[in-house]
């Protein structure tokens, strides 16, 4: 696509610019302002930053709404000594841009924002309203942005492309995720006379072993891989290290496949029925997290992120396949994302037809080799534009 190659230099500059602006979750304002500026330059309309901090730009006034969405927050850089380059420079070497968020997912943000530039050049289909969305807080609460966009902004797209890295494959689903807490209670006392108290750590020990055992019992799903469960954290309320703790909590990460089709209640029951949990009279719950919106109001989110998938015969996936074939003259690869994305919101919770497509190989996400090939940025841009035109022109 000629229009895309002509934008190559702008695309590279913009990607490097937004890599150079650190944007940890909950601290995205600066990078959001920079992206807003680019949207204004390209000529998006109705650009606004919502109460949560998500940036939305619009092109076209048709009936059918297509949103391409990506999150701007990144994980931290960790130990700087492990990096071979400055993570906030957007260094280019052999056609690859390096830096924190290059892969996950500032490269994608650049491609999706520039989709508007192509649509302006070659003409926006009359029936289409295109939304470019740069969202916040994904790395801590995936899908939360869609809860906000749909419930508070009252925007409900007819189709969503999640622009997370997919190595230019069409992603049609992912496992879901739920956070769980298990808490045991005891009686605190001085650890010089432990028999006078009741140690909450000893009470939770058999439960931990049970969870480990449970992980071996899930049936393998040929498409989505294995459901799984892991204890990922443990903390006590011991007043100091010479005290018997009166309560202990473990944090559990549970990954769900669509075939399990479990509700919050099912997931809780599965744990509450364990003999060790009953014996210890432990409390099992799904935590609720609180976050502050830009205006300072408090919101709550339940840590339940449902799995989702699209039937590959669905018109949306078929249109994606066709757009890929027309653009690149070859068959696309279809696959299932191994990690979690904002798709848990738009498709998992609200059932909006969704698929994923993005530049970069996810194996570099969150690593010190965070990177995205320039060629991928252009190809993603070409795919988004070609999809928007095809989908926007469907009668
Ligand atoms: Zn991501």
Short mmCIF file of C-alpha atoms and ligand atoms in Angstrom, two decimals:
data_model
loop_
_atom_site.label_atom_id
_atom_site.label_comp_id
_atom_site.label_asym_id
_atom_site.label_seq_id
_atom_site.Cartn_x
_atom_site.Cartn_y
_atom_site.Cartn_z
CA UNK A 1 0.00 0.00 0.00
CA UNK A 2 1.65 3.17 -1.24
CA UNK A 3 -0.05 5.41 1.34
CA UNK A 4 1.47 3.32 4.16
CA UNK A 5 5.04 3.38 2.84
CA UNK A 6 4.78 7.16 2.45
CA UNK A 7 4.04 7.39 6.17
CA UNK A 8 7.01 5.24 7.18
CA UNK A 9 9.20 8.07 8.52
CA UNK A 10 6.37 9.68 10.49
CA UNK A 11 5.45 6.30 11.92
CA UNK A 12 9.02 5.63 13.08
CA UNK A 13 9.42 9.08 14.62
CA UNK A 14 6.13 8.83 16.45
CA UNK A 15 6.90 5.34 17.78
CA UNK A 16 10.28 6.54 19.10
CA UNK A 17 8.68 9.63 20.60
CA UNK A 18 6.15 7.71 22.63
CA UNK A 19 8.73 5.13 23.73
CA UNK A 20 10.75 8.07 25.08
CA UNK A 21 7.88 9.09 27.38
CA UNK A 22 7.71 6.69 30.35
CA UNK A 23 4.15 5.59 31.02
CA UNK A 24 3.78 3.17 33.89
CA UNK A 25 0.21 2.18 34.73
CA UNK A 26 -1.61 5.04 36.42
CA UNK A 27 0.97 7.53 35.11
CA UNK A 28 -0.01 7.75 31.48
CA UNK A 29 -1.05 11.39 31.19
CA UNK A 30 2.14 12.64 29.47
CA UNK A 31 2.14 9.99 26.77
CA UNK A 32 -1.62 10.36 26.27
CA UNK A 33 -1.10 14.10 25.65
CA UNK A 34 1.60 13.33 23.07
CA UNK A 35 -0.69 10.86 21.26
CA UNK A 36 -3.54 13.39 21.39
CA UNK A 37 -1.26 15.91 19.69
CA UNK A 38 -0.56 13.41 16.90
CA UNK A 39 -4.28 12.70 16.49
CA UNK A 40 -4.86 16.45 16.11
CA UNK A 41 -2.09 16.70 13.53
CA UNK A 42 -3.57 13.82 11.54
CA UNK A 43 -7.00 15.43 11.67
CA UNK A 44 -9.05 13.18 13.93
CA UNK A 45 -12.35 14.66 15.12
CA UNK A 46 -14.08 14.62 18.51
CA UNK A 47 -10.80 13.82 20.26
CA UNK A 48 -11.32 13.45 23.98
CA UNK A 49 -9.74 12.01 27.10
CA UNK A 50 -12.36 10.32 29.24
CA UNK A 51 -12.66 10.28 33.02
CA UNK A 52 -10.48 7.20 33.33
CA UNK A 53 -7.74 8.67 31.14
CA UNK A 54 -8.42 6.80 27.87
CA UNK A 55 -7.91 8.81 24.69
CA UNK A 56 -10.42 8.45 21.86
CA UNK A 57 -10.24 9.97 18.39
CA UNK A 58 -12.87 9.61 15.68
CA UNK A 59 -12.95 9.66 11.89
CA UNK A 60 -16.04 9.24 9.76
CA UNK A 61 -19.69 9.57 10.74
CA UNK A 62 -21.16 6.27 9.58
CA UNK A 63 -23.51 3.98 11.47
CA UNK A 64 -21.04 1.15 12.01
CA UNK A 65 -18.39 1.68 14.60
CA UNK A 66 -14.99 0.04 14.32
CA UNK A 67 -12.58 0.59 17.21
CA UNK A 68 -8.90 -0.28 17.11
CA UNK A 69 -7.60 -0.23 20.64
CA UNK A 70 -4.25 -0.42 22.39
CA UNK A 71 -2.99 0.34 25.88
CA UNK A 72 -0.27 2.93 26.44
CA UNK A 73 0.88 1.82 29.88
CA UNK A 74 3.94 -0.38 30.18
CA UNK A 75 5.55 -2.44 32.89
CA UNK A 76 8.60 -0.94 34.61
CA UNK A 77 12.15 -1.41 33.32
CA UNK A 78 13.42 -3.39 36.34
CA UNK A 79 17.17 -3.66 36.73
CA UNK A 80 18.71 -1.16 34.26
CA UNK A 81 21.99 -3.09 34.24
CA UNK A 82 20.25 -5.89 32.37
CA UNK A 83 19.47 -3.60 29.45
CA UNK A 84 21.91 -3.32 26.56
CA UNK A 85 20.47 0.06 25.59
CA UNK A 86 18.55 2.98 27.08
CA UNK A 87 14.95 1.74 27.41
CA UNK A 88 13.60 5.25 26.87
CA UNK A 89 15.38 6.21 23.64
CA UNK A 90 13.71 4.16 20.94
CA UNK A 91 17.05 3.11 19.47
CA UNK A 92 16.97 1.69 15.92
CA UNK A 93 19.27 -1.12 14.84
CA UNK A 94 18.91 -3.20 11.68
CA UNK A 95 15.34 -2.12 11.06
CA UNK A 96 14.19 -2.82 14.61
CA UNK A 97 13.09 -0.27 17.22
CA UNK A 98 14.15 -1.09 20.79
CA UNK A 99 12.82 0.28 24.07
CA UNK A 100 10.37 -0.30 26.90
CA UNK A 101 6.95 -0.76 25.37
CA UNK A 102 8.22 -1.10 21.78
CA UNK A 103 6.50 -4.47 21.59
CA UNK A 104 3.86 -4.09 24.31
CA UNK A 105 2.56 -1.91 22.81
CA UNK A 106 3.68 1.51 21.68
CA UNK A 107 4.52 0.26 18.19
CA UNK A 108 0.91 -0.88 17.90
CA UNK A 109 -0.33 2.51 19.14
CA UNK A 110 1.62 4.24 16.38
CA UNK A 111 0.19 1.92 13.70
CA UNK A 112 -3.39 2.24 14.92
CA UNK A 113 -3.23 6.04 15.23
CA UNK A 114 -1.77 6.31 11.71
CA UNK A 115 -4.61 4.19 10.34
CA UNK A 116 -6.56 7.45 10.51
CA UNK A 117 -3.97 9.16 8.30
CA UNK A 118 -4.39 6.49 5.61
CA UNK A 119 -8.18 6.55 5.83
CA UNK A 120 -8.08 10.32 5.34
CA UNK A 121 -5.83 9.89 2.30
CA UNK A 122 -7.77 7.16 0.55
CA UNK A 123 -11.26 8.00 1.76
CA UNK A 124 -13.31 6.84 4.74
CA UNK A 125 -16.12 4.46 3.78
CA UNK A 126 -19.44 6.28 4.13
CA UNK A 127 -20.93 3.73 6.50
CA UNK A 128 -17.95 3.73 8.86
CA UNK A 129 -17.18 5.49 12.09
CA UNK A 130 -13.58 4.71 12.97
CA UNK A 131 -12.34 5.08 16.54
CA UNK A 132 -8.67 5.00 17.51
CA UNK A 133 -8.42 4.27 21.22
CA UNK A 134 -5.29 4.64 23.36
CA UNK A 135 -6.22 3.20 26.73
CA UNK A 136 -4.70 3.19 30.22
CA UNK A 137 -4.13 0.79 33.14
CA UNK A 138 -4.16 -2.45 31.14
CA UNK A 139 -1.08 -3.86 32.81
CA UNK A 140 -2.89 -3.91 36.15
CA UNK A 141 -6.58 -4.30 35.27
CA UNK A 142 -7.06 -5.65 31.77
CA UNK A 143 -10.50 -5.00 30.33
CA UNK A 144 -11.23 -2.21 32.77
CA UNK A 145 -10.94 0.38 29.99
CA UNK A 146 -13.83 -1.27 28.12
CA UNK A 147 -15.98 -1.29 31.23
CA UNK A 148 -15.41 2.44 31.43
CA UNK A 149 -15.77 3.19 27.71
CA UNK A 150 -19.01 1.23 27.39
CA UNK A 151 -20.66 2.08 30.72
CA UNK A 152 -19.47 5.64 31.31
CA UNK A 153 -18.73 7.01 27.82
CA UNK A 154 -21.69 5.08 26.37
CA UNK A 155 -19.69 4.02 23.32
CA UNK A 156 -20.45 0.57 21.99
CA UNK A 157 -18.49 -0.38 18.89
CA UNK A 158 -19.82 -3.00 16.46
CA UNK A 159 -16.34 -4.47 16.14
CA UNK A 160 -13.05 -4.17 17.98
CA UNK A 161 -9.49 -4.92 16.96
CA UNK A 162 -7.18 -5.34 19.94
CA UNK A 163 -3.79 -4.21 18.66
CA UNK A 164 -1.65 -6.17 21.16
CA UNK A 165 1.41 -7.85 19.60
CA UNK A 166 0.41 -10.94 17.64
CA UNK A 167 3.39 -11.21 15.32
CA UNK A 168 0.95 -10.18 12.56
CA UNK A 169 -1.28 -13.20 13.14
CA UNK A 170 -5.04 -12.99 13.61
CA UNK A 171 -5.81 -13.76 17.26
CA UNK A 172 -9.34 -15.05 17.80
CA UNK A 173 -9.39 -15.73 21.51
CA UNK A 174 -7.55 -16.11 24.79
CA UNK A 175 -7.84 -17.79 28.15
CA UNK A 176 -9.50 -15.83 30.92
CA UNK A 177 -8.05 -14.98 34.29
CA UNK A 178 -9.31 -14.63 37.81
CA UNK A 179 -7.53 -13.53 40.98
CA UNK A 180 -8.46 -15.34 44.19
CA UNK A 181 -7.49 -14.89 47.80
CA UNK A 182 -7.56 -17.58 50.46
CA UNK A 183 -7.22 -16.52 54.04
CA UNK A 184 -6.75 -18.58 57.19
CA UNK A 185 -7.09 -17.22 60.71
CA UNK A 186 -5.27 -18.15 63.92
CA UNK A 187 -4.37 -16.65 67.25
CA UNK A 188 -1.32 -14.43 67.66
CA UNK A 189 1.14 -14.88 70.51
CA UNK A 190 4.87 -14.60 71.22
CA UNK A 191 6.81 -17.18 69.21
CA UNK A 192 8.76 -18.09 72.39
CA UNK A 193 5.58 -19.97 73.44
CA UNK A 194 3.91 -20.96 70.17
CA UNK A 195 1.60 -23.44 71.92
CA UNK A 196 -0.32 -20.49 73.37
CA UNK A 197 -1.41 -19.35 69.91
CA UNK A 198 -2.64 -20.82 66.67
CA UNK A 199 -0.35 -20.42 63.66
CA UNK A 200 -2.25 -19.34 60.55
CA UNK A 201 0.69 -20.33 58.33
CA UNK A 202 0.46 -23.98 59.41
CA UNK A 203 -3.25 -23.87 58.61
CA UNK A 204 -2.70 -22.65 55.07
CA UNK A 205 0.16 -25.07 54.28
CA UNK A 206 -2.04 -28.07 53.33
CA UNK A 207 -4.22 -25.77 51.18
CA UNK A 208 -1.16 -24.68 49.19
CA UNK A 209 -0.28 -28.32 48.49
CA UNK A 210 -3.87 -28.96 47.42
CA UNK A 211 -3.73 -26.08 44.93
CA UNK A 212 -0.50 -27.47 43.51
CA UNK A 213 -2.21 -30.84 43.11
CA UNK A 214 -5.32 -29.28 41.57
CA UNK A 215 -3.16 -27.83 38.80
CA UNK A 216 -2.38 -31.35 37.56
CA UNK A 217 -6.04 -32.31 37.24
CA UNK A 218 -7.25 -29.93 34.51
CA UNK A 219 -7.98 -31.49 31.14
CA UNK A 220 -5.93 -30.19 28.21
CA UNK A 221 -7.89 -28.10 25.74
CA UNK A 222 -6.57 -28.65 22.19
CA UNK A 223 -7.13 -25.01 21.19
CA UNK A 224 -6.50 -23.03 24.35
CA UNK A 225 -3.97 -25.23 26.12
CA UNK A 226 -4.37 -26.06 29.76
CA UNK A 227 -6.40 -24.21 32.33
CA UNK A 228 -4.08 -23.64 35.28
CA UNK A 229 -3.87 -22.47 38.84
CA UNK A 230 -0.88 -21.15 40.81
CA UNK A 231 -0.19 -19.69 44.21
CA UNK A 232 1.72 -16.50 43.36
CA UNK A 233 2.02 -14.69 46.67
CA UNK A 234 1.75 -15.23 50.42
CA UNK A 235 1.64 -12.69 53.23
CA UNK A 236 0.79 -12.70 56.92
CA UNK A 237 -0.36 -10.22 59.53
CA UNK A 238 2.32 -11.28 62.04
CA UNK A 239 3.18 -8.20 64.10
CA UNK A 240 6.86 -9.03 63.71
CA UNK A 241 9.08 -12.05 63.14
CA UNK A 242 8.90 -13.09 66.80
CA UNK A 243 5.15 -13.47 66.65
CA UNK A 244 2.79 -16.23 65.62
CA UNK A 245 0.74 -14.81 62.72
CA UNK A 246 -3.00 -14.59 63.34
CA UNK A 247 -3.87 -14.50 59.65
CA UNK A 248 -2.30 -15.53 56.37
CA UNK A 249 -3.48 -14.82 52.85
CA UNK A 250 -2.35 -16.47 49.65
CA UNK A 251 -2.91 -14.96 46.23
CA UNK A 252 -3.98 -17.28 43.44
CA UNK A 253 -3.82 -16.77 39.69
CA UNK A 254 -6.31 -19.00 37.87
CA UNK A 255 -6.40 -19.17 34.05
CA UNK A 256 -9.67 -20.32 32.52
CA UNK A 257 -10.43 -21.77 29.10
CA UNK A 258 -13.73 -20.94 27.35
CA UNK A 259 -14.70 -24.63 27.47
CA UNK A 260 -14.74 -24.49 31.25
CA UNK A 261 -17.29 -21.63 30.94
CA UNK A 262 -17.01 -20.90 34.63
CA UNK A 263 -18.73 -18.09 36.45
CA UNK A 264 -17.29 -16.30 39.47
CA UNK A 265 -19.41 -18.59 41.65
CA UNK A 266 -18.08 -21.76 39.94
CA UNK A 267 -14.48 -20.70 40.46
CA UNK A 268 -15.09 -19.95 44.13
CA UNK A 269 -16.97 -23.21 44.71
CA UNK A 270 -14.18 -25.28 43.19
CA UNK A 271 -11.84 -23.96 45.90
CA UNK A 272 -14.34 -23.86 48.76
CA UNK A 273 -15.09 -27.57 48.22
CA UNK A 274 -11.47 -28.58 48.85
CA UNK A 275 -11.25 -30.64 52.03
CA UNK A 276 -8.25 -28.69 53.33
CA UNK A 277 -10.10 -25.39 52.82
CA UNK A 278 -13.10 -26.70 54.78
CA UNK A 279 -10.92 -28.13 57.58
CA UNK A 280 -9.07 -24.82 58.00
CA UNK A 281 -12.36 -22.92 57.78
CA UNK A 282 -10.59 -20.64 55.31
CA UNK A 283 -12.17 -17.66 53.60
CA UNK A 284 -12.09 -17.69 49.78
CA UNK A 285 -12.91 -14.62 47.74
CA UNK A 286 -12.31 -12.73 44.50
CA UNK A 287 -10.70 -9.41 45.44
CA UNK A 288 -12.08 -6.06 44.36
CA UNK A 289 -9.56 -3.42 43.37
CA UNK A 290 -10.12 0.26 43.68
CA UNK A 291 -8.85 2.86 41.26
CA UNK A 292 -9.16 6.63 41.04
CA UNK A 293 -10.40 8.27 37.88
CA UNK A 294 -8.86 11.50 36.56
CA UNK A 295 -11.59 13.48 38.26
CA UNK A 296 -10.67 11.83 41.56
CA UNK A 297 -13.76 9.63 41.93
CA UNK A 298 -13.24 6.08 43.17
CA UNK A 299 -14.23 3.05 41.13
CA UNK A 300 -14.17 -0.62 41.95
CA UNK A 301 -13.32 -3.57 39.76
CA UNK A 302 -13.75 -7.27 40.46
CA UNK A 303 -10.70 -9.31 39.50
CA UNK A 304 -12.64 -11.60 37.15
CA UNK A 305 -11.58 -11.43 33.51
CA UNK A 306 -13.54 -13.91 31.37
CA UNK A 307 -11.98 -15.87 28.52
CA UNK A 308 -13.26 -15.20 25.03
CA UNK A 309 -13.07 -16.55 21.52
CA UNK A 310 -14.64 -15.96 18.13
CA UNK A 311 -15.85 -18.68 15.85
CA UNK A 312 -13.47 -18.54 12.89
CA UNK A 313 -16.49 -18.69 10.55
CA UNK A 314 -17.84 -15.43 12.05
CA UNK A 315 -18.11 -12.67 9.41
CA UNK A 316 -15.68 -10.49 11.37
CA UNK A 317 -12.92 -13.12 11.30
CA UNK A 318 -13.73 -13.95 7.69
CA UNK A 319 -13.40 -10.24 6.80
CA UNK A 320 -10.08 -10.11 8.66
CA UNK A 321 -8.83 -13.11 6.68
CA UNK A 322 -9.95 -11.53 3.42
CA UNK A 323 -8.34 -8.17 4.27
CA UNK A 324 -5.07 -9.98 4.99
CA UNK A 325 -5.23 -11.99 1.76
CA UNK A 326 -5.98 -8.91 -0.33
CA UNK A 327 -3.24 -6.88 1.31
CA UNK A 328 -0.41 -9.41 1.47
CA UNK A 329 -1.35 -11.97 -1.15
CA UNK A 330 -0.96 -14.84 1.29
CA UNK A 331 -2.92 -16.75 3.94
CA UNK A 332 -2.90 -15.33 7.46
CA UNK A 333 -2.08 -17.44 10.47
CA UNK A 334 -4.87 -17.74 13.02
CA UNK A 335 -3.99 -18.26 16.64
CA UNK A 336 -4.95 -17.96 20.29
CA UNK A 337 -3.20 -15.42 22.48
CA UNK A 338 -1.35 -17.13 25.33
CA UNK A 339 -1.61 -13.98 27.49
CA UNK A 340 -4.46 -11.79 28.65
CA UNK A 341 -5.64 -8.62 26.89
CA UNK A 342 -8.37 -5.98 27.03
CA UNK A 343 -10.42 -8.46 24.97
CA UNK A 344 -11.66 -9.80 28.34
CA UNK A 345 -13.61 -6.52 28.55
CA UNK A 346 -15.05 -5.86 25.09
CA UNK A 347 -15.65 -9.53 24.18
CA UNK A 348 -15.45 -11.40 27.50
CA UNK A 349 -17.82 -9.11 29.42
CA UNK A 350 -19.76 -7.26 26.68
CA UNK A 351 -19.71 -9.75 23.80
CA UNK A 352 -18.65 -7.24 21.14
CA UNK A 353 -17.20 -9.09 18.11
CA UNK A 354 -13.45 -8.80 18.58
CA UNK A 355 -10.17 -10.06 17.22
CA UNK A 356 -6.54 -9.24 17.74
CA UNK A 357 -3.81 -8.19 15.35
CA UNK A 358 -0.62 -6.33 16.11
CA UNK A 359 3.03 -5.78 15.23
CA UNK A 360 5.84 -7.36 17.24
CA UNK A 361 6.53 -10.76 18.68
CA UNK A 362 5.04 -11.08 22.16
CA UNK A 363 8.08 -13.03 23.36
CA UNK A 364 9.84 -9.64 23.75
CA UNK A 365 7.04 -8.08 25.79
CA UNK A 366 8.06 -7.13 29.37
CA UNK A 367 11.69 -8.17 28.68
CA UNK A 368 14.93 -6.18 28.45
CA UNK A 369 14.92 -6.93 24.72
CA UNK A 370 11.60 -5.16 24.16
CA UNK A 371 11.49 -4.50 20.39
CA UNK A 372 9.36 -4.14 17.29
CA UNK A 373 10.43 -4.45 13.63
CA UNK A 374 9.69 -1.36 11.52
CA UNK A 375 8.38 -3.64 8.80
CA UNK A 376 5.73 -4.90 11.26
CA UNK A 377 4.60 -1.35 12.01
CA UNK A 378 3.95 -0.74 8.33
CA UNK A 379 2.29 -4.10 7.80
CA UNK A 380 -0.01 -3.61 10.81
CA UNK A 381 -0.92 -0.17 9.49
CA UNK A 382 -1.68 -1.64 6.06
CA UNK A 383 -3.77 -4.39 7.57
CA UNK A 384 -5.80 -2.02 9.79
CA UNK A 385 -6.53 0.30 6.88
CA UNK A 386 -7.37 -2.50 4.51
CA UNK A 387 -9.64 -4.11 7.11
CA UNK A 388 -11.39 -0.81 7.93
CA UNK A 389 -12.14 -0.22 4.25
CA UNK A 390 -13.38 -3.74 3.62
CA UNK A 391 -15.50 -3.88 6.78
CA UNK A 392 -16.75 -0.31 6.35
CA UNK A 393 -17.97 -1.07 2.84
CA UNK A 394 -19.92 -4.21 3.71
CA UNK A 395 -23.50 -3.35 2.73
ZN1 LIG B 1 -0.07 -5.49 26.37
#
